[in-house]
Amino acid sequence: MTRLVILGKQGAGKGTQCVLLAAHYDIPHISTGDMLRAAVAEGTALGLEAKAVMDAGNLVSDELILGIVRDRLSQPDAEKGFLLDGFPRTKTQAEGLLELLSPNSIDLAVDIRVPDDVVTVRMLERGRTDDTPEAIARRLELYRAETAPLLDFFEVKCHFTAVNGLGSESEVQDRIVAEIDGRE
Ligand code: ADP
């Protein structure tokens, strides 16, 4: 059971949990946000295209995202499994992912649940350049409109579970590991 999708709104702790889980299961952590930020830092064409969109809290195009995920999943290290973080975020991305993986699929999708007021404080404290109050509000709005409906999609299409994202990093990790190992 190593093809995992970690879901949850911005600031839910997906990135932190994925770093811990990638080490625990020895599988690559694939974060579309991290890949986009790396492209921005390198000043590639893709980075230049994505930067303004990211700073405003908007979503980069499905086509661009599916392209970078397709490339990343074709790397040899992804053969043993992977953790997807920040992807998929739209129905088109979710459908694209299942098509990409077919005939295999996702072993488990885990939704890390944290209320809006808590994630807003966490993001403001984190202080990334796109963590302005306006961009945070926009990201949460897009989460509700585009990403939250995917929970139903995953519930129907593959194994799905939700965990409480409140508590210490290790408490949350223990909850997720229990769900993953419990299904093996
Ligand atoms: P957060 O979850 O706090 O928004 P991420 O690092 O996941 O942080 O994403 C940062 C930004 O990168 C997003 O606001 C968006 O502009 C872009 N992005 C990341 N992943 C995706 C995706 N799957 N689809 C579209 N845009 C994305």
XYZ file of N, CA, C and O and ligand atoms in Angstrom:
763
model
N 0.840 -1.219 0.000
C 0.000 0.000 0.000
C 0.867 1.258 0.000
O 1.166 1.819 1.036
N 1.330 1.665 -1.146
C 2.275 2.780 -1.125
C 1.961 3.886 -2.116
O 2.729 4.819 -2.235
N 0.815 3.759 -2.803
C 0.466 4.878 -3.690
C -0.567 5.704 -2.957
O -1.747 5.330 -2.877
N -0.075 6.802 -2.411
C -0.916 7.558 -1.492
C -1.175 8.973 -1.989
O -0.284 9.618 -2.540
N -2.390 9.445 -1.756
C -2.722 10.843 -2.026
C -3.061 11.481 -0.688
O -3.902 10.956 0.053
N -2.382 12.572 -0.362
C -2.670 13.268 0.885
C -3.468 14.518 0.546
O -3.001 15.393 -0.174
N -4.690 14.556 1.057
C -5.605 15.663 0.774
C -5.757 16.537 2.011
O -5.418 16.127 3.122
N -6.302 17.712 1.816
C -6.514 18.618 2.941
C -6.315 20.025 2.443
O -5.588 20.249 1.472
N -6.955 20.974 3.139
C -6.832 22.343 2.646
C -5.435 22.890 2.920
O -4.636 22.252 3.627
N -5.163 24.059 2.370
C -3.877 24.717 2.579
C -3.668 24.915 4.071
O -4.566 25.360 4.772
N -2.476 24.600 4.546
C -2.189 24.787 5.968
C -2.650 23.627 6.839
O -2.499 23.655 8.051
N -3.185 22.578 6.215
C -3.654 21.427 7.006
C -2.479 20.596 7.525
O -2.652 19.757 8.402
N -1.296 20.821 6.925
C -0.122 20.068 7.378
C 0.273 18.962 6.410
O 1.039 18.072 6.775
N -0.206 19.029 5.171
C 0.116 17.985 4.185
C 1.624 17.874 3.968
O 2.170 16.783 3.981
N 2.267 19.040 3.756
C 3.703 19.018 3.464
C 4.497 18.390 4.602
O 5.336 17.511 4.380
N 4.223 18.846 5.823
C 4.925 18.327 7.005
C 4.709 16.828 7.137
O 5.650 16.057 7.355
N 3.464 16.403 7.020
C 3.155 14.982 7.171
C 3.793 14.161 6.058
O 4.273 13.053 6.298
N 3.824 14.717 4.847
C 4.395 13.958 3.728
C 5.898 13.737 3.911
O 6.413 12.675 3.553
N 6.595 14.722 4.463
C 8.041 14.543 4.704
C 8.246 13.371 5.667
O 9.081 12.483 5.436
N 7.452 13.345 6.738
C 7.571 12.263 7.721
C 7.185 10.918 7.105
O 7.860 9.902 7.303
N 6.102 10.910 6.339
C 5.603 9.653 5.754
C 6.542 9.118 4.662
O 6.713 7.904 4.529
N 7.152 10.032 3.902
C 8.068 9.605 2.830
C 9.255 8.867 3.449
O 9.715 7.848 2.917
N 9.733 9.378 4.598
C 10.849 8.712 5.284
C 10.372 7.376 5.860
O 11.045 6.344 5.730
N 9.207 7.378 6.461
C 8.677 6.174 7.108
C 8.469 5.028 6.103
O 8.794 3.877 6.385
N 7.916 5.343 4.938
C 7.616 4.293 3.949
C 8.663 4.196 2.836
O 8.520 3.364 1.935
N 9.674 5.085 2.879
C 10.712 5.116 1.860
C 10.143 5.218 0.440
O 10.431 4.400 -0.439
N 9.333 6.222 0.252
C 8.755 6.500 -1.073
C 8.900 7.999 -1.338
O 8.989 8.785 -0.393
N 8.962 8.398 -2.619
C 9.147 9.824 -2.899
C 7.923 10.685 -2.552
O 6.780 10.255 -2.737
N 8.228 11.873 -2.050
C 7.210 12.876 -1.727
C 7.088 13.780 -2.941
O 8.036 14.478 -3.285
N 5.946 13.749 -3.589
C 5.762 14.534 -4.810
C 4.784 15.670 -4.528
O 3.586 15.446 -4.398
N 5.328 16.873 -4.400
C 4.512 18.046 -4.082
C 4.505 18.971 -5.289
O 5.558 19.471 -5.698
N 3.323 19.202 -5.868
C 3.268 20.088 -7.039
C 3.659 21.507 -6.641
O 4.329 22.200 -7.406
N 3.294 21.940 -5.409
C 3.677 23.276 -4.944
C 5.190 23.407 -4.868
O 5.772 24.392 -5.337
N 5.864 22.379 -4.306
C 7.337 22.415 -4.211
C 7.968 22.425 -5.607
O 8.949 23.134 -5.849
N 7.407 21.631 -6.516
C 7.988 21.579 -7.867
C 7.821 22.937 -8.560
O 8.729 23.410 -9.245
N 6.655 23.558 -8.355
C 6.438 24.878 -8.964
C 7.362 25.922 -8.352
O 7.951 26.735 -9.062
N 7.520 25.875 -7.017
C 8.421 26.849 -6.371
C 9.870 26.656 -6.840
O 10.608 27.614 -7.024
N 10.263 25.402 -7.065
C 11.621 25.139 -7.572
C 11.768 25.743 -8.973
O 12.797 26.340 -9.295
N 10.731 25.607 -9.786
C 10.777 26.161 -11.147
C 10.848 27.687 -11.097
O 11.565 28.317 -11.887
N 10.131 28.287 -10.144
C 10.177 29.748 -9.982
C 11.597 30.161 -9.579
O 12.172 31.084 -10.152
N 12.175 29.443 -8.613
C 13.516 29.781 -8.119
C 14.558 29.645 -9.223
O 15.500 30.432 -9.304
N 14.371 28.646 -10.085
C 15.327 28.432 -11.184
C 15.093 29.387 -12.343
O 15.916 29.485 -13.245
N 13.925 30.048 -12.320
C 13.618 30.991 -13.398
C 13.338 30.326 -14.728
O 13.552 30.921 -15.787
N 12.852 29.082 -14.703
C 12.519 28.398 -15.964
C 11.253 29.019 -16.575
O 10.527 29.762 -15.899
N 10.982 28.658 -17.826
C 9.789 29.184 -18.505
C 8.538 28.815 -17.715
O 7.617 29.625 -17.530
N 8.529 27.592 -17.219
C 7.385 27.119 -16.431
C 7.237 27.957 -15.156
O 6.134 28.350 -14.772
N 8.374 28.252 -14.526
C 8.353 29.057 -13.306
C 7.822 30.451 -13.568
O 7.012 30.973 -12.795
N 8.274 31.039 -14.667
C 7.819 32.399 -14.996
C 6.318 32.405 -15.234
O 5.607 33.316 -14.814
N 5.835 31.351 -15.883
C 4.403 31.255 -16.184
C 3.596 31.094 -14.890
O 2.524 31.666 -14.739
N 4.152 30.332 -13.950
C 3.391 30.000 -12.746
C 3.419 31.085 -11.662
O 2.491 31.207 -10.871
N 4.470 31.898 -11.624
C 4.688 32.772 -10.469
C 3.519 33.713 -10.162
O 3.054 33.777 -9.015
N 3.051 34.440 -11.163
C 1.994 35.417 -10.908
C 0.718 34.718 -10.449
O -0.003 35.208 -9.570
N 0.454 33.557 -11.048
C -0.746 32.782 -10.697
C -0.659 32.359 -9.230
O -1.617 32.509 -8.459
N 0.514 31.882 -8.840
C 0.699 31.411 -7.458
C 0.612 32.565 -6.463
O -0.013 32.438 -5.408
N 1.228 33.696 -6.789
C 1.213 34.834 -5.863
C -0.207 35.328 -5.593
O -0.500 35.839 -4.520
N -1.088 35.165 -6.580
C -2.474 35.606 -6.393
C -3.320 34.535 -5.711
O -4.490 34.773 -5.393
N -2.742 33.358 -5.489
C -3.508 32.284 -4.845
C -4.390 31.527 -5.813
O -5.256 30.763 -5.402
N -4.170 31.756 -7.111
C -4.977 31.045 -8.103
C -4.348 29.707 -8.463
O -3.215 29.412 -8.074
N -5.094 28.906 -9.240
C -4.600 27.585 -9.629
C -3.893 27.648 -10.977
O -4.400 28.249 -11.928
N -2.745 27.023 -11.028
C -2.011 26.880 -12.276
C -2.832 25.938 -13.170
O -3.590 25.105 -12.663
N -2.688 26.061 -14.485
C -3.559 25.288 -15.379
C -3.405 23.775 -15.194
O -2.315 23.271 -14.916
N -4.523 23.085 -15.368
C -4.531 21.621 -15.235
C -3.539 20.985 -16.190
O -2.869 20.005 -15.852
N -3.449 21.546 -17.388
C -2.576 20.984 -18.413
C -1.111 21.021 -17.956
O -0.389 20.020 -18.055
N -0.713 22.190 -17.430
C 0.675 22.335 -16.968
C 0.957 21.380 -15.807
O 1.957 20.679 -15.782
N 0.009 21.342 -14.855
C 0.206 20.488 -13.671
C 0.251 19.012 -14.075
O 1.112 18.258 -13.618
N -0.671 18.603 -14.933
C -0.680 17.187 -15.340
C 0.611 16.834 -16.072
O 1.115 15.711 -15.930
N 1.153 17.792 -16.802
C 2.430 17.559 -17.503
C 3.558 17.305 -16.516
O 4.312 16.340 -16.658
N 3.665 18.150 -15.468
C 4.790 17.948 -14.539
C 4.593 16.691 -13.700
O 5.548 16.003 -13.378
N 3.341 16.364 -13.383
C 3.109 15.141 -12.596
C 3.400 13.903 -13.452
O 4.012 12.939 -12.980
N 3.008 13.933 -14.702
C 3.278 12.797 -15.598
C 4.788 12.547 -15.688
O 5.244 11.418 -15.537
N 5.550 13.618 -15.869
C 7.010 13.485 -15.940
C 7.574 12.910 -14.645
O 8.416 12.022 -14.654
N 7.077 13.433 -13.521
C 7.632 13.003 -12.226
C 7.303 11.539 -11.948
O 8.143 10.784 -11.445
N 6.076 11.127 -12.263
C 5.676 9.739 -11.979
C 6.372 8.742 -12.898
O 6.402 7.548 -12.611
N 6.942 9.239 -13.997
C 7.633 8.312 -14.895
C 9.083 8.087 -14.453
O 9.797 7.285 -15.036
N 9.535 8.800 -13.420
C 10.898 8.583 -12.898
C 10.954 7.221 -12.191
O 9.970 6.807 -11.569
N 12.115 6.543 -12.261
C 12.209 5.190 -11.690
C 11.848 5.100 -10.208
O 11.267 4.111 -9.762
N 12.173 6.148 -9.427
C 11.911 6.046 -7.977
C 10.422 6.003 -7.654
O 10.036 5.606 -6.549
N 9.580 6.392 -8.601
C 8.135 6.389 -8.332
C 7.517 5.009 -8.546
O 6.335 4.798 -8.258
N 8.359 4.072 -9.026
C 7.822 2.723 -9.268
C 7.437 2.016 -7.976
O 6.519 1.206 -7.945
N 8.170 2.326 -6.894
C 7.877 1.636 -5.625
C 6.723 2.276 -4.868
O 6.315 1.787 -3.815
N 6.212 3.385 -5.385
C 5.112 4.075 -4.727
C 5.421 5.556 -4.610
O 6.480 6.008 -5.059
N 4.502 6.298 -4.048
C 4.695 7.752 -3.931
C 3.619 8.333 -3.025
O 2.595 7.696 -2.746
N 3.923 9.552 -2.600
C 2.958 10.343 -1.832
C 2.662 11.585 -2.647
O 3.589 12.353 -2.939
N 1.434 11.800 -3.004
C 1.090 13.012 -3.753
C 0.558 14.058 -2.781
O -0.338 13.785 -1.986
N 1.134 15.265 -2.868
C 0.827 16.361 -1.949
C 0.463 17.609 -2.762
O 1.274 18.083 -3.542
N -0.759 18.083 -2.596
C -1.175 19.295 -3.318
C -1.692 18.986 -4.714
O -1.968 19.887 -5.502
N -1.818 17.728 -5.001
C -2.322 17.249 -6.296
C -3.044 15.937 -6.057
O -2.521 15.107 -5.297
N -4.167 15.664 -6.657
C -4.929 16.550 -7.535
C -5.745 17.587 -6.749
O -6.097 17.375 -5.609
N -6.010 18.686 -7.416
C -6.752 19.783 -6.812
C -8.018 20.107 -7.572
O -8.805 20.953 -7.110
N -8.206 19.529 -8.737
C -9.440 19.750 -9.518
C -9.895 18.388 -10.042
O -9.119 17.422 -10.078
N -11.163 18.352 -10.500
C -11.719 17.116 -11.043
C -10.906 16.666 -12.264
O -10.622 15.477 -12.424
N -10.522 17.619 -13.111
C -9.745 17.268 -14.312
C -8.412 16.626 -13.918
O -7.987 15.636 -14.520
N -7.766 17.178 -12.880
C -6.497 16.594 -12.423
C -6.711 15.196 -11.852
O -5.910 14.286 -12.089
N -7.801 15.019 -11.094
C -8.068 13.712 -10.482
C -8.331 12.670 -11.561
O -7.802 11.553 -11.512
N -9.111 13.039 -12.560
C -9.392 12.102 -13.648
C -8.118 11.810 -14.431
O -7.860 10.664 -14.810
N -7.301 12.854 -14.647
C -6.033 12.696 -15.364
C -5.108 11.750 -14.618
O -4.437 10.915 -15.219
N -5.088 11.861 -13.291
C -4.232 11.000 -12.482
C -4.648 9.536 -12.619
O -3.816 8.662 -12.855
N -5.935 9.265 -12.479
C -6.380 7.867 -12.548
C -6.109 7.279 -13.924
O -5.751 6.108 -14.053
N -6.225 8.107 -14.943
C -5.937 7.665 -16.308
C -4.444 7.323 -16.446
O -4.085 6.302 -17.024
N -3.626 8.186 -15.853
C -2.172 8.013 -15.890
C -1.740 6.716 -15.208
O -0.820 6.043 -15.639
N -2.420 6.375 -14.123
C -2.031 5.215 -13.321
C -2.644 3.916 -13.820
O -2.188 2.842 -13.466
N -3.682 4.044 -14.599
C -4.427 2.874 -15.044
C -3.489 1.839 -15.671
O -2.574 2.218 -16.405
N -3.641 0.525 -15.407
C -4.760 -0.105 -14.717
C -4.631 -0.102 -13.192
O -5.553 -0.493 -12.498
N -3.464 0.309 -12.649
C -3.348 0.379 -11.196
C -4.003 1.665 -10.718
O -4.305 2.538 -11.515
N -4.152 1.774 -9.420
C -4.744 3.008 -8.947
C -4.104 3.446 -7.640
O -3.069 2.938 -7.238
N -4.757 4.368 -6.999
C -4.304 4.871 -5.707
C -4.682 3.846 -4.632
O -5.789 3.312 -4.642
N -3.766 3.556 -3.728
C -4.085 2.618 -2.654
C -4.925 3.271 -1.568
O -5.842 2.660 -1.031
N -4.581 4.501 -1.233
C -5.366 5.182 -0.206
C -5.249 6.699 -0.369
O -4.157 7.229 -0.585
N -6.389 7.370 -0.262
C -6.402 8.839 -0.213
C -6.760 9.226 1.216
O -7.734 8.711 1.777
N -5.938 10.079 1.817
C -6.142 10.483 3.214
C -6.442 11.975 3.267
O -5.653 12.784 2.778
N -7.550 12.334 3.851
C -7.889 13.746 4.012
C -7.533 14.187 5.427
O -8.041 13.634 6.399
N -6.636 15.177 5.545
C -6.253 15.716 6.860
C -7.192 16.884 7.161
O -7.185 17.885 6.440
N -8.005 16.733 8.194
C -9.050 17.732 8.459
C -8.677 18.744 9.546
O -8.343 18.361 10.663
N -8.731 20.021 9.166
C -8.441 21.126 10.091
C -9.391 22.282 9.742
O -9.573 22.573 8.556
N -9.995 22.932 10.741
C -10.919 24.030 10.441
C -10.231 25.245 9.791
O -9.039 25.474 10.012
N -11.019 26.034 9.042
C -10.507 27.212 8.324
C -9.758 28.202 9.218
O -8.714 28.714 8.831
N -10.312 28.505 10.422
C -9.652 29.515 11.254
C -8.253 29.050 11.671
O -7.310 29.843 11.723
N -8.091 27.765 11.921
C -6.779 27.245 12.330
C -5.790 27.305 11.159
O -4.649 27.751 11.328
N -6.219 26.903 9.963
C -5.271 26.921 8.835
C -4.887 28.347 8.461
O -3.750 28.611 8.058
N -5.816 29.290 8.629
C -5.500 30.684 8.297
C -4.382 31.193 9.209
O -3.403 31.785 8.746
N -4.488 30.927 10.504
C -3.437 31.346 11.447
C -2.117 30.660 11.096
O -1.066 31.304 11.037
N -2.170 29.359 10.801
C -0.930 28.631 10.468
C -0.258 29.244 9.248
O 0.964 29.396 9.212
N -1.052 29.599 8.223
C -0.451 30.147 7.001
C 0.136 31.534 7.252
O 1.212 31.854 6.753
N -0.574 32.344 8.051
C -0.053 33.682 8.333
C 1.252 33.580 9.108
O 2.188 34.346 8.883
N 1.352 32.607 9.994
C 2.586 32.430 10.776
C 3.725 31.904 9.907
O 4.883 32.231 10.113
N 3.364 31.077 8.909
C 4.366 30.475 8.024
C 5.032 31.552 7.166
O 6.221 31.481 6.889
N 4.215 32.538 6.712
C 4.762 33.706 6.036
C 5.456 33.479 4.715
O 6.407 34.180 4.383
N 4.981 32.506 3.908
C 5.533 32.349 2.563
C 5.111 33.569 1.732
O 4.164 34.250 2.108
N 5.784 33.835 0.592
C 5.454 35.077 -0.138
C 4.015 35.082 -0.638
O 3.429 36.134 -0.826
N 3.429 33.885 -0.855
C 2.027 33.851 -1.291
C 1.079 33.679 -0.096
O -0.103 33.401 -0.284
N 1.559 33.887 1.112
C 0.690 33.790 2.293
C 0.178 35.155 2.747
O 0.123 35.452 3.931
N -0.215 35.981 1.796
C -0.853 37.258 2.144
C -2.310 36.951 2.477
O -2.858 35.941 1.998
N -2.975 37.812 3.275
C -4.375 37.532 3.613
C -5.260 37.327 2.377
O -6.107 36.436 2.349
N -5.011 38.121 1.322
C -5.842 38.004 0.107
C -5.611 36.666 -0.580
O -6.561 35.994 -0.998
N -4.348 36.285 -0.742
C -4.044 35.023 -1.440
C -4.524 33.823 -0.612
O -5.005 32.832 -1.171
N -4.444 33.922 0.719
C -4.924 32.828 1.571
C -6.431 32.667 1.392
O -6.945 31.552 1.207
N -7.149 33.792 1.413
C -8.615 33.737 1.257
C -8.970 33.131 -0.100
O -9.887 32.309 -0.215
N -8.226 33.525 -1.124
C -8.496 33.020 -2.473
C -8.212 31.506 -2.536
O -8.975 30.750 -3.132
N -7.123 31.061 -1.914
C -6.794 29.631 -1.954
C -7.867 28.820 -1.230
O -8.257 27.747 -1.691
N -8.355 29.345 -0.103
C -9.383 28.594 0.630
C -10.704 28.569 -0.148
O -11.427 27.569 -0.129
N -10.969 29.674 -0.852
C -12.183 29.730 -1.671
C -12.101 28.696 -2.804
O -13.046 27.942 -3.066
N -10.926 28.631 -3.447
C -10.750 27.653 -4.522
C -10.753 26.231 -3.970
O -11.209 25.301 -4.639
N -10.247 26.062 -2.759
C -10.278 24.736 -2.139
C -11.730 24.270 -2.026
O -12.071 23.152 -2.411
N -12.573 25.161 -1.485
C -13.995 24.791 -1.316
C -14.656 24.485 -2.654
O -15.397 23.523 -2.792
N -14.370 25.331 -3.656
C -15.043 25.192 -4.946
C -14.515 24.022 -5.776
O -15.289 23.292 -6.392
N -13.189 23.857 -5.806
C -12.592 22.899 -6.747
C -12.108 21.598 -6.101
O -12.197 20.536 -6.701
N -11.551 21.724 -4.902
C -10.862 20.567 -4.332
C -11.739 19.768 -3.371
O -11.737 18.529 -3.414
N -12.528 20.450 -2.531
C -13.373 19.720 -1.580
C -14.299 18.707 -2.282
O -14.480 17.589 -1.774
N -14.856 19.047 -3.450
C -15.710 18.050 -4.128
C -14.969 16.766 -4.503
O -15.597 15.726 -4.744
N -13.646 16.819 -4.537
C -12.877 15.617 -4.889
C -12.946 14.545 -3.807
O -12.656 13.382 -4.061
N -13.303 14.964 -2.581
C -13.368 13.968 -1.510
C -14.398 12.906 -1.883
O -14.153 11.715 -1.705
N -15.530 13.339 -2.422
C -16.557 12.383 -2.871
C -16.022 11.521 -4.009
O -16.264 10.320 -4.069
N -15.289 12.158 -4.909
C -14.713 11.441 -6.057
C -13.811 10.308 -5.559
O -13.936 9.159 -5.995
N -12.922 10.625 -4.603
C -12.009 9.598 -4.099
C -12.742 8.529 -3.305
O -12.368 7.360 -3.336
N -13.776 8.944 -2.609
C -14.540 7.986 -1.818
C -15.154 6.920 -2.738
O -15.218 5.748 -2.385
N -15.558 7.360 -3.918
C -16.180 6.443 -4.870
C -15.131 5.645 -5.643
O -15.275 4.450 -5.855
N -14.047 6.310 -6.040
C -13.086 5.698 -6.959
C -11.980 4.875 -6.304
O -11.330 4.097 -6.972
N -11.677 5.130 -5.038
C -10.616 4.340 -4.397
C -10.826 4.336 -2.891
O -11.798 4.871 -2.406
N -9.903 3.720 -2.172
C -10.020 3.737 -0.711
C -9.771 5.144 -0.216
O -8.848 5.813 -0.663
N -10.579 5.563 0.714
C -10.525 6.934 1.197
C -10.727 6.949 2.697
O -11.519 6.172 3.229
N -9.981 7.821 3.382
C -10.208 7.966 4.815
C -9.903 9.398 5.227
O -9.207 10.121 4.514
N -10.443 9.817 6.366
C -10.168 11.158 6.875
C -9.562 11.036 8.265
O -9.916 10.132 9.026
N -8.603 11.919 8.586
C -8.047 11.936 9.938
C -8.129 13.354 10.490
O -8.102 14.334 9.740
N -8.179 13.447 11.810
C -8.180 14.727 12.492
C -6.769 15.321 12.411
O -5.799 14.680 12.810
N -6.671 16.552 11.876
C -5.363 17.182 11.695
C -4.957 18.084 12.847
O -3.951 18.790 12.745
N -5.709 18.076 13.948
C -5.344 18.885 15.113
C -4.481 18.051 16.049
O -4.710 16.859 16.204
N -3.505 18.700 16.681
C -2.608 17.981 17.587
C -1.184 18.142 17.110
O -0.919 18.888 16.170
N -0.255 17.428 17.764
C 1.154 17.583 17.393
C 1.426 16.859 16.075
O 0.634 16.012 15.639
N 2.563 17.198 15.453
C 2.931 16.555 14.185
C 2.965 15.042 14.343
O 2.505 14.307 13.470
N 3.534 14.566 15.468
C 3.660 13.106 15.612
C 2.307 12.464 15.911
O 2.048 11.340 15.482
N 1.436 13.184 16.600
C 0.089 12.615 16.830
C -0.638 12.427 15.500
O -1.263 11.395 15.250
N -0.538 13.467 14.654
C -1.230 13.377 13.358
C -0.595 12.268 12.525
O -1.288 11.473 11.888
N 0.764 12.190 12.577
C 1.410 11.142 11.800
C 0.959 9.751 12.256
O 0.673 8.885 11.438
N 0.877 9.562 13.570
C 0.443 8.252 14.084
C -0.947 7.893 13.568
O -1.219 6.734 13.227
N -1.823 8.904 13.501
C -3.184 8.630 12.993
C -3.142 8.186 11.534
O -3.839 7.262 11.128
N -2.313 8.874 10.740
C -2.256 8.542 9.308
C -1.630 7.155 9.104
O -2.141 6.335 8.331
N -0.538 6.902 9.811
C 0.136 5.597 9.685
C -0.830 4.471 10.085
O -0.885 3.418 9.434
N -1.601 4.702 11.141
C -2.562 3.676 11.579
C -3.569 3.389 10.468
O -3.935 2.231 10.226
N -3.998 4.426 9.764
C -4.959 4.229 8.661
C -4.309 3.470 7.505
O -4.903 2.565 6.930
N -3.071 3.858 7.174
C -2.391 3.211 6.045
C -2.104 1.745 6.376
O -2.451 0.844 5.610
N -1.506 1.503 7.532
C -1.136 0.133 7.901
C -2.373 -0.720 8.164
O -2.377 -1.922 7.893
N -3.413 -0.091 8.654
C -4.656 -0.820 8.942
C -5.328 -1.356 7.698
O -6.172 -2.250 7.770
N -4.975 -0.830 6.548
C -5.617 -1.270 5.317
C -4.769 -2.237 4.511
O -5.149 -2.672 3.434
N -3.577 -2.519 5.025
C -2.683 -3.397 4.247
C -3.097 -4.843 4.337
O -3.691 -5.263 5.310
P -0.901 25.666 -0.506
O -1.451 24.293 -0.283
O -0.635 26.403 0.773
O -1.671 26.468 -1.512
P 1.053 24.555 -2.318
O 2.523 24.546 -2.143
O 0.359 23.254 -2.391
O 0.544 25.451 -1.103
O 0.660 25.385 -3.631
C 1.108 26.699 -3.848
C 0.508 27.238 -5.165
O 0.973 26.436 -6.264
C -1.012 27.189 -5.265
O -1.646 28.311 -4.688
C -1.211 27.115 -6.792
O -1.065 28.385 -7.391
C -0.049 26.254 -7.248
N -0.400 24.809 -7.286
C 0.147 23.821 -6.529
N -0.392 22.628 -6.820
C -1.323 22.875 -7.785
C -2.230 22.055 -8.500
N -2.310 20.720 -8.286
N -3.036 22.642 -9.412
C -2.973 23.955 -9.657
N -2.152 24.796 -9.027
C -1.316 24.273 -8.093
